[in-house]
CSV table of C-alpha atoms and ligand atoms in Angstrom, one decimal:
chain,number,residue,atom,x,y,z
E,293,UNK,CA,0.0,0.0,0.0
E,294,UNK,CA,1.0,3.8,-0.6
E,295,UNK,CA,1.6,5.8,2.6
E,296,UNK,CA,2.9,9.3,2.9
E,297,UNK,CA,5.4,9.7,5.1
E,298,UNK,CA,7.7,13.4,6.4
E,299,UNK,CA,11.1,12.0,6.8
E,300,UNK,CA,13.2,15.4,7.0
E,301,UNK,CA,11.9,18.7,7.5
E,302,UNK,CA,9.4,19.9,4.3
E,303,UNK,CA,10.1,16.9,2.5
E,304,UNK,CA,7.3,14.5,1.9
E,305,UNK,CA,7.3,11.4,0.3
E,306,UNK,CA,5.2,8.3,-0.9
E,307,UNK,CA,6.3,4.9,0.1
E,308,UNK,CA,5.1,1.4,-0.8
E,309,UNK,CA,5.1,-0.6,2.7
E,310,UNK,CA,3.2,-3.8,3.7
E,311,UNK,CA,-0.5,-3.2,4.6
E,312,UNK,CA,-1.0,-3.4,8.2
E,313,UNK,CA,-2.7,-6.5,10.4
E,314,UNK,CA,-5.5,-5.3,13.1
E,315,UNK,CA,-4.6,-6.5,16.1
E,316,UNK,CA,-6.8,-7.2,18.8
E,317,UNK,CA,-9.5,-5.1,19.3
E,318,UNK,CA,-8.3,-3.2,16.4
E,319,UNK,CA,-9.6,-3.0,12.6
E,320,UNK,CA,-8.5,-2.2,9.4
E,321,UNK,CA,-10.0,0.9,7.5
E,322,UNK,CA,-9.6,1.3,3.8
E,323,UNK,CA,-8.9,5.2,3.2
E,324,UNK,CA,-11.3,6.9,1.9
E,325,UNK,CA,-11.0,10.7,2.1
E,326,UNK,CA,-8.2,12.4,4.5
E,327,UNK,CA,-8.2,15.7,5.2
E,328,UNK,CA,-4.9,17.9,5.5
E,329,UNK,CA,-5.1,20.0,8.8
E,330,UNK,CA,-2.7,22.9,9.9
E,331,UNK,CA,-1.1,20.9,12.9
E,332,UNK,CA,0.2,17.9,10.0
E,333,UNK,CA,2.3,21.5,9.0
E,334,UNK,CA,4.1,21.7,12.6
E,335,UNK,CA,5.3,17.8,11.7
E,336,UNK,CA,6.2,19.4,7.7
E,337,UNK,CA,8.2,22.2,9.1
E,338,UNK,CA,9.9,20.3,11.9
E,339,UNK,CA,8.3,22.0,15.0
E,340,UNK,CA,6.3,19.3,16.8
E,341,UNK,CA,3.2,20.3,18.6
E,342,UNK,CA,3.2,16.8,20.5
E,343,UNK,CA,6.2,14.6,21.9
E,344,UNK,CA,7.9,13.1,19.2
E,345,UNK,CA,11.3,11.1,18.7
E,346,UNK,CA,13.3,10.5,15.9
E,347,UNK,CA,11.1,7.8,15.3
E,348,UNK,CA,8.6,10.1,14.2
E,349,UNK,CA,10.0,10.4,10.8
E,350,UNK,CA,8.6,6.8,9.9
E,351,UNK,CA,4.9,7.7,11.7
E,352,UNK,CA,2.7,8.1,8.8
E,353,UNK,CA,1.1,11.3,8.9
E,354,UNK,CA,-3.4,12.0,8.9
E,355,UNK,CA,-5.3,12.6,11.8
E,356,UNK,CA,-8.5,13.7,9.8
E,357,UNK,CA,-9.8,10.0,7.8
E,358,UNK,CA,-12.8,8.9,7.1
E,359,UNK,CA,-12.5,5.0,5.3
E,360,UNK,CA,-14.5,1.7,5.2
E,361,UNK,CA,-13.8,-0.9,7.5
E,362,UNK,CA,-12.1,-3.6,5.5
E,363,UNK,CA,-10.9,-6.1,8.2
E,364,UNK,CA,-11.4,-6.9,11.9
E,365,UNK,CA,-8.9,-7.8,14.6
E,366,UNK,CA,-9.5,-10.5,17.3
E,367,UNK,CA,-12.3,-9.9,19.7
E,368,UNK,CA,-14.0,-7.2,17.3
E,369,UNK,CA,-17.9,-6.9,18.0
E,370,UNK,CA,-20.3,-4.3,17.0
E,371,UNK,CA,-18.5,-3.5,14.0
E,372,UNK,CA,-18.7,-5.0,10.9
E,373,UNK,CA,-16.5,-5.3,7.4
E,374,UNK,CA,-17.8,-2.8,5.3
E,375,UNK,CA,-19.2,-0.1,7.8
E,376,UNK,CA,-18.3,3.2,6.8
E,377,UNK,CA,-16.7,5.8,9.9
E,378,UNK,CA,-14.8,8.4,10.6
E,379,UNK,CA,-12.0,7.8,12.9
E,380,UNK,CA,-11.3,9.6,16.3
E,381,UNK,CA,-7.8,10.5,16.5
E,382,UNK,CA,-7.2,10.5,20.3
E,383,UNK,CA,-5.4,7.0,21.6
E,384,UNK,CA,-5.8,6.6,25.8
E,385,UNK,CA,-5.0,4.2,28.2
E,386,UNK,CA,-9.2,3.1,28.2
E,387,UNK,CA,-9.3,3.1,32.2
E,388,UNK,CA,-8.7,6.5,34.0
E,389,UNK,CA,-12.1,9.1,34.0
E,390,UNK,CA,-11.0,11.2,30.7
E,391,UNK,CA,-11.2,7.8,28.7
E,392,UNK,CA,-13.9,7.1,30.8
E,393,UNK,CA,-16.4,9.5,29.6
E,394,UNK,CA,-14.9,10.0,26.5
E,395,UNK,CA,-12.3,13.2,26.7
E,396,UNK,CA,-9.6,10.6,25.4
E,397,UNK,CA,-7.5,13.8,24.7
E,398,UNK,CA,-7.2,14.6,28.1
E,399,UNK,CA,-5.5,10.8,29.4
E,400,UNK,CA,-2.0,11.1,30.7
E,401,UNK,CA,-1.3,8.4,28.2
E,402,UNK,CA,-2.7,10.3,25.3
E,403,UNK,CA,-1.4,9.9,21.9
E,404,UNK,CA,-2.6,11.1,18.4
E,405,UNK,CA,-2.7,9.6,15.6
E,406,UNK,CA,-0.6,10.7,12.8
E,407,UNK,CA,2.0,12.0,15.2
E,408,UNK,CA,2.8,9.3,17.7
E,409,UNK,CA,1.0,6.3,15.9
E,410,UNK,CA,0.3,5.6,12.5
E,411,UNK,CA,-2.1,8.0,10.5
E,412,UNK,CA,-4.8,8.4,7.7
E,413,UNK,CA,-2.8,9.8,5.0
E,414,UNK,CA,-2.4,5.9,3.6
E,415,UNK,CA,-4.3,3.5,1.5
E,416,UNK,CA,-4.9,1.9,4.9
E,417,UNK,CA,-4.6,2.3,8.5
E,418,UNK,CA,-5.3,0.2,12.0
E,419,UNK,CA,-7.3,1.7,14.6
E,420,UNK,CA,-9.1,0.5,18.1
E,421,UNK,CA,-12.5,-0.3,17.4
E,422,UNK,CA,-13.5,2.2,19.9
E,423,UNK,CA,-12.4,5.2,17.5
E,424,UNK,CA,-14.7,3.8,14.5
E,425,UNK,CA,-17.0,7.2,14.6
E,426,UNK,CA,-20.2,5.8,12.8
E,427,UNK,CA,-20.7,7.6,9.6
E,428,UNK,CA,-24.7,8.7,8.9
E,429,UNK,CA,-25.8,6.8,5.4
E,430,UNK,CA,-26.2,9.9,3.9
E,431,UNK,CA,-22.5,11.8,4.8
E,432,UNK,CA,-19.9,11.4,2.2
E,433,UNK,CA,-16.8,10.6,3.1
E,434,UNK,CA,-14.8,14.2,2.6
E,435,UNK,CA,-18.0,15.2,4.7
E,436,UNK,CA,-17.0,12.9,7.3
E,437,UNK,CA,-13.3,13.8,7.6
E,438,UNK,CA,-14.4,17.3,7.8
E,439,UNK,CA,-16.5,16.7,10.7
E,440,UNK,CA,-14.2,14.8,12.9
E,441,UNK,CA,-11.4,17.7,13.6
E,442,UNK,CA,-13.2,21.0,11.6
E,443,UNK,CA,-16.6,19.7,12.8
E,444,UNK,CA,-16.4,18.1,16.2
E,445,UNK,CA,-14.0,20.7,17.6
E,446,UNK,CA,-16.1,23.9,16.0
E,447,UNK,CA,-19.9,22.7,17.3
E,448,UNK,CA,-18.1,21.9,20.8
E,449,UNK,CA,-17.0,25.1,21.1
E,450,UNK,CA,-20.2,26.7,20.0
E,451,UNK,CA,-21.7,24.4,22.7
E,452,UNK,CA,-19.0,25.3,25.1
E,453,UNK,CA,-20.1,29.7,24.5
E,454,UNK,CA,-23.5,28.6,24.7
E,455,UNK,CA,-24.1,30.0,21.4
E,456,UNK,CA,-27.3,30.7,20.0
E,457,UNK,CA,-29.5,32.1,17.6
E,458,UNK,CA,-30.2,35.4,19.8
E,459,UNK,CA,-26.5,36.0,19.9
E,460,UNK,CA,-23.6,37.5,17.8
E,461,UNK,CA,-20.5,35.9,17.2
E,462,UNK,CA,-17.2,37.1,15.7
E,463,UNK,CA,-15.0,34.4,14.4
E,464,UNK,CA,-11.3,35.6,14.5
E,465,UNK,CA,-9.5,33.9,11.6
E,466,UNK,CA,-11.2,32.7,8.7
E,467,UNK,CA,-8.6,29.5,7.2
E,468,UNK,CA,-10.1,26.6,7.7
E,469,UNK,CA,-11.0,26.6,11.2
E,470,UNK,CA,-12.7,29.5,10.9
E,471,UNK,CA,-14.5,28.8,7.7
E,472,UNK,CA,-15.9,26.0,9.6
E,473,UNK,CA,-16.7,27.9,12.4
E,474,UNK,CA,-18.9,29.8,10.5
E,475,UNK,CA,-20.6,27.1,8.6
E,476,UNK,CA,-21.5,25.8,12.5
E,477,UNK,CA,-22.5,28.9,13.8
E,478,UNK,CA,-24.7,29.7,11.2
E,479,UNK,CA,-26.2,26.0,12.0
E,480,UNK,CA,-26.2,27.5,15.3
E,481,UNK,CA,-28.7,30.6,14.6
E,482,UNK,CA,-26.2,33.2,15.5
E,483,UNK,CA,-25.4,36.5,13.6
E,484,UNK,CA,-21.5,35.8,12.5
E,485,UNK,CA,-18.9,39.1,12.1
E,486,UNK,CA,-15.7,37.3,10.6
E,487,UNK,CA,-12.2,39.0,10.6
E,488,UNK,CA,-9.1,38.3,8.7
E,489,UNK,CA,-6.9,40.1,6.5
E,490,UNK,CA,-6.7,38.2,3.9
E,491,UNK,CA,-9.6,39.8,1.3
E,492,UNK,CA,-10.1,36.0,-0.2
E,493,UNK,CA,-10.9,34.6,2.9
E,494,UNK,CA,-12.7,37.2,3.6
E,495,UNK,CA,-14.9,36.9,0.7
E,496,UNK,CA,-15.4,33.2,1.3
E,497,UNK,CA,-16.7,34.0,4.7
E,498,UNK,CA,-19.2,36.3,3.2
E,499,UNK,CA,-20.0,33.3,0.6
E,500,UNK,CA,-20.2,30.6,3.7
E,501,UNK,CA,-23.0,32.7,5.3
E,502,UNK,CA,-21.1,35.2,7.7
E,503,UNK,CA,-23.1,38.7,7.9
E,504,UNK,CA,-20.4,40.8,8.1
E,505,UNK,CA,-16.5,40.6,7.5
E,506,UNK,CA,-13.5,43.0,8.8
E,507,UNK,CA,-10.4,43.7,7.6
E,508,UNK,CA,-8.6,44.6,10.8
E,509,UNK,CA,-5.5,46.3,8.6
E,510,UNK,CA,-8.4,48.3,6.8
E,511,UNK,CA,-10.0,49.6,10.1
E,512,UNK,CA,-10.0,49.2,13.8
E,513,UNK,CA,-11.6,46.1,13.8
E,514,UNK,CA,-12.6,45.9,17.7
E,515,UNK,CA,-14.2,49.6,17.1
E,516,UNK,CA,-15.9,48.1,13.9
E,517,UNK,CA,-17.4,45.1,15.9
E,518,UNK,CA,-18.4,47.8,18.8
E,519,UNK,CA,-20.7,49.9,15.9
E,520,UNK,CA,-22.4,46.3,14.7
E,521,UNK,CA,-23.5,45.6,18.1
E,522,UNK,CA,-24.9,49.0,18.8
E,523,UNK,CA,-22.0,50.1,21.4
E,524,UNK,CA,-21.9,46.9,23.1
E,525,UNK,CA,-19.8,44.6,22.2
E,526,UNK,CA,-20.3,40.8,20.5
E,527,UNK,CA,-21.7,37.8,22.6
E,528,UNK,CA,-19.0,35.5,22.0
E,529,UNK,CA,-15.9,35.0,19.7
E,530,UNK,CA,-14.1,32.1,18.2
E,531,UNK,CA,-10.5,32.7,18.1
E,532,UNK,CA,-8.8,30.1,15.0
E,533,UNK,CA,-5.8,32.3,14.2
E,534,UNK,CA,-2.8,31.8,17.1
E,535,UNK,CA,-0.7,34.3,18.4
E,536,UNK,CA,-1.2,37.6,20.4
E,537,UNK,CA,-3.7,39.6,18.3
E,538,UNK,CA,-6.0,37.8,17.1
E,539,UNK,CA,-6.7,36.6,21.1
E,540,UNK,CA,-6.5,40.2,22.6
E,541,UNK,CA,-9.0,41.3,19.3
E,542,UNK,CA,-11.5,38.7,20.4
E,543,UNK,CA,-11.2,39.9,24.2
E,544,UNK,CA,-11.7,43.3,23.1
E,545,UNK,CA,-14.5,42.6,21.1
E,546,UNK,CA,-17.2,41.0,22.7
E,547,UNK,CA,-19.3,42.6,25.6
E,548,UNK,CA,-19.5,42.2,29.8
E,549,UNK,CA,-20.0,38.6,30.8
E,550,UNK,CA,-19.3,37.6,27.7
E,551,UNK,CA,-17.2,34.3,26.4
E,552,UNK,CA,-14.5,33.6,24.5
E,553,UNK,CA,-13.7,30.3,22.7
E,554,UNK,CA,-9.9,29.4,22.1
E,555,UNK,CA,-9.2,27.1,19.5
E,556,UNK,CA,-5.9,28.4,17.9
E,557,UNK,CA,-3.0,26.6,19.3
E,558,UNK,CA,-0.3,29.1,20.6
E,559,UNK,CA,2.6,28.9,23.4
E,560,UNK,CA,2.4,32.8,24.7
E,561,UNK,CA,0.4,35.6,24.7
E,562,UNK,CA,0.5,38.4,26.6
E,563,UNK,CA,-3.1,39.8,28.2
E,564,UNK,CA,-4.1,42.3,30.3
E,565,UNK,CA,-6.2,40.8,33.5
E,566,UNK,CA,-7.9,43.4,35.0
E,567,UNK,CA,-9.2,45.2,32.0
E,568,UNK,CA,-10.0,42.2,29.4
E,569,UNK,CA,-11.8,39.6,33.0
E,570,UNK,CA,-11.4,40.8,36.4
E,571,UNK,CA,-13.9,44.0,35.5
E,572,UNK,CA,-15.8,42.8,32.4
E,573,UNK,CA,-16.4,39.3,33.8
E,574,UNK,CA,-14.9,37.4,30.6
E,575,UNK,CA,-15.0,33.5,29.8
E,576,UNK,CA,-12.2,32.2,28.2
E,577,UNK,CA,-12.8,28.7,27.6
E,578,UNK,CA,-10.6,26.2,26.0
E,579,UNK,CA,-11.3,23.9,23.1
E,580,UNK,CA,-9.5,21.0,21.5
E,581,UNK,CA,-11.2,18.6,19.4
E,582,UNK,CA,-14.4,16.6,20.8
E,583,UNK,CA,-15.7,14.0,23.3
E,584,UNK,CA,-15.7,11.0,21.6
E,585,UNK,CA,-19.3,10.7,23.1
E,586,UNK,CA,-20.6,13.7,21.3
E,587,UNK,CA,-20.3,12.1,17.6
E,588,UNK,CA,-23.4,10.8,17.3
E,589,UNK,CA,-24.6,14.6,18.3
E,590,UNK,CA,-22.2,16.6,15.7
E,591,UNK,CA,-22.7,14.1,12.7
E,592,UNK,CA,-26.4,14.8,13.1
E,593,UNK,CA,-26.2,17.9,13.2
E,594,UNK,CA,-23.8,18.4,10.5
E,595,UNK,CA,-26.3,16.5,8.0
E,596,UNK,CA,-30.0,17.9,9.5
E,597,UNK,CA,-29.1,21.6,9.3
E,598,UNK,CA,-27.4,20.7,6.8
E,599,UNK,CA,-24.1,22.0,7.3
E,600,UNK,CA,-22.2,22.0,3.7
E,601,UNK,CA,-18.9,21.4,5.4
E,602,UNK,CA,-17.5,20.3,1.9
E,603,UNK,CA,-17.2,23.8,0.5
E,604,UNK,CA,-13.9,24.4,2.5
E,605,UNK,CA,-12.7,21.7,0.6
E,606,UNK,CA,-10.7,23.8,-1.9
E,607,UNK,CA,-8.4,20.9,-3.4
E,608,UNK,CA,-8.5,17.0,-3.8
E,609,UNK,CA,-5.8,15.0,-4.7
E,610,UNK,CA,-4.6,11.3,-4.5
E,611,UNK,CA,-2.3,10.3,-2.0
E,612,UNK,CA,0.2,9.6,-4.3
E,613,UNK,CA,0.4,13.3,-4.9
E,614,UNK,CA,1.4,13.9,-1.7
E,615,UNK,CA,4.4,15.4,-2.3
E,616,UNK,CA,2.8,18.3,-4.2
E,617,UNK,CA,-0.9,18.6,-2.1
E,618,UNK,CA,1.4,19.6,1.5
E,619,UNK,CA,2.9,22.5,-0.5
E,620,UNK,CA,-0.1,23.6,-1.8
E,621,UNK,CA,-2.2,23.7,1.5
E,622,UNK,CA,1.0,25.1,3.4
E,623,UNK,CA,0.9,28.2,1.0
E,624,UNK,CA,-2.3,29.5,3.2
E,625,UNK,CA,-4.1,30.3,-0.3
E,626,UNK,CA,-6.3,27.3,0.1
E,627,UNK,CA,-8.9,26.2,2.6
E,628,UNK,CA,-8.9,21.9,3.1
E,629,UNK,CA,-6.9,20.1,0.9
E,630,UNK,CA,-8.2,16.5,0.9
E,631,UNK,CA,-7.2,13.2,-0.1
E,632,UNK,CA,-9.3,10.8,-1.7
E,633,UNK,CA,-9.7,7.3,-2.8
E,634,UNK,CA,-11.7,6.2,-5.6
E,635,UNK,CA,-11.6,3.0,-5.7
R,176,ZN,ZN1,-6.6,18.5,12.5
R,177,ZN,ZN1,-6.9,7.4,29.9
């Protein structure tokens, strides 16, 4: 089988390698769409996000697959050959509460997939049973890679600001993330102001459903948010863009009381305490991916509203294009890039 792998920093290859055995408790998926995200960039450019060895150069890179189950391991009930799922990319230790009750991303023992274990972006890859994610009849299968990470981790943090459709949101960052974000929070009800600074995204945003779109390098975007919510600030904000700004924009956006969702990934940022929560009585909550619990939840969602999650797919290619589909999505003009199986 073909399998894409990162041995040295921007360099990707394709590799012919033996097709792997599930194990027990484990089964085989047969790739069918796998979705490029930003974090498999920190693994192109050589700046890990997780723990990684050298050994990490061999760990087949995907954390975003949706595939058909095409063989089971010993011990195996409840799933059968041919079901079609998306795959939960958190591995835990199955025992302490996170696993538990489903946060598998928060076990001491927790490892990703496509960074510490084998990955999606290959004609086939071995997973537990327990991260099969059930796939509705009616999703396809770029639908369902979209939903796991772009899906799952954008409706659980409209959940987690208690979004709804009496509220206005502004989404910080409009790449992927972002675009999602929209898509969801449109599903949601709300009234969606998205910023970025790059005009195409911008225009996407508008196309995705947003109702207004700032330019932050073409005006004072906090004042801008300020005069679409009457003088009072937004409800809620969705920060997808890491670093300094974009989280102080969202603080200094939204009104008293009101809550801010963190999704970018960052290692500093500098805040100002009293001013942005101790007097304005800020959330800030935290949001990595999804409880592995809540998929039933998302994936209906994502197909009753419906949520066309598909039109951030900007690119498809074949995984033995891999070599030129990373560049591409690394560029930043793109939203997903997705591989795909036909056969
Ligand atoms: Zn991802
Ligand atoms: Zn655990």
């Amino acid at each position: 089988m073909l399998a894409a792998k990162i041995p040295k920093k921007e360099t990707v290859i394709v590799v012919e390698e033996p097709k792997p055995v599930p194990g027990k408790g484990e089964v085989l998926i047969k790739m069918k769409a796998s979705a490029l995200c930003r974090s498999d960039l920190h693994r192109y450019h050589g700046t890990q996000i997780f723990d990684e060895d050298e050994s990490a150069a061999n760990i087949t890179p995907g954390h975003e697959p949706c595939g058909i189950v095409d063989a089971l391991g010993e011990g195996v009930e409840n799933i059968k050959i041919g079901d079609r799922v998306a795959v939960y990319l958190g591995l835990g230790c199955g025992r302490c509460p996170h696993c538990l009750r489903g946060d598998v991303m928060l076990c001491s023992e927790f490892k990703c997939i496509g960074f510490e274990a084998n990955g999606a972006h290959a004609d086939y890859m071995t997973i537990p049973a327990e991260n099969c994610l059930p796939l509705p009849d009616e999703m396809d299968y770029i639908t369902g890679a979209l939903a796991t990470d772009v899906g799952g981790t954008l409706y659980t943090a409209c959940k987690r600001i208690g979004l709804s459709g009496t509220q206005t949101v502004v989404i910080i960052g409009c790449g992927p993330m972002g675009s999602g974000g929209i898509l969801i929070a449109k599903g949601f009800g709300a009234r969606v102001i998205a910023v970025d600074t790059d005009e195409a995204r911008l225009a996407m945003a508008l196309d995705l459903g947003a109702d207004e779109v700032i330019n932050p390098i073409k005006e004072d975007g906090t004042a801008r948010v300020k005069e679409l919510t009457g003088g009072a600030g937004a409800d809620a904000a969705i920060v997808t863009a890491g670093g300094n700004i974009p989280l102080n924009s969202a603080l200094n956006s939204i009104r008293p009381r009101g809550t801010v969702a963190l999704i970018a990934e960052s290692n500093s940022a500098t805040i100002d305490p009293s001013n942005q929560f101790v007097r304005t009585l800020i959330d800030l909550k935290g949001c990595w991916y999804f409880n592995r619990s809540d998929w039933e939840e998302i994936s209906s969602f994502i197909m009753n509203k419906p949520i066309e999650l598909k039109k951030i797919c900007s690119s498809t290619y074949p995984i033995s294009q891999a070599a030129e589909a990373f560049p591409l999505f690394d560029s930043g003009k793109v939203q997903k890039v997705v591989f795909t199986w036909d056969e």
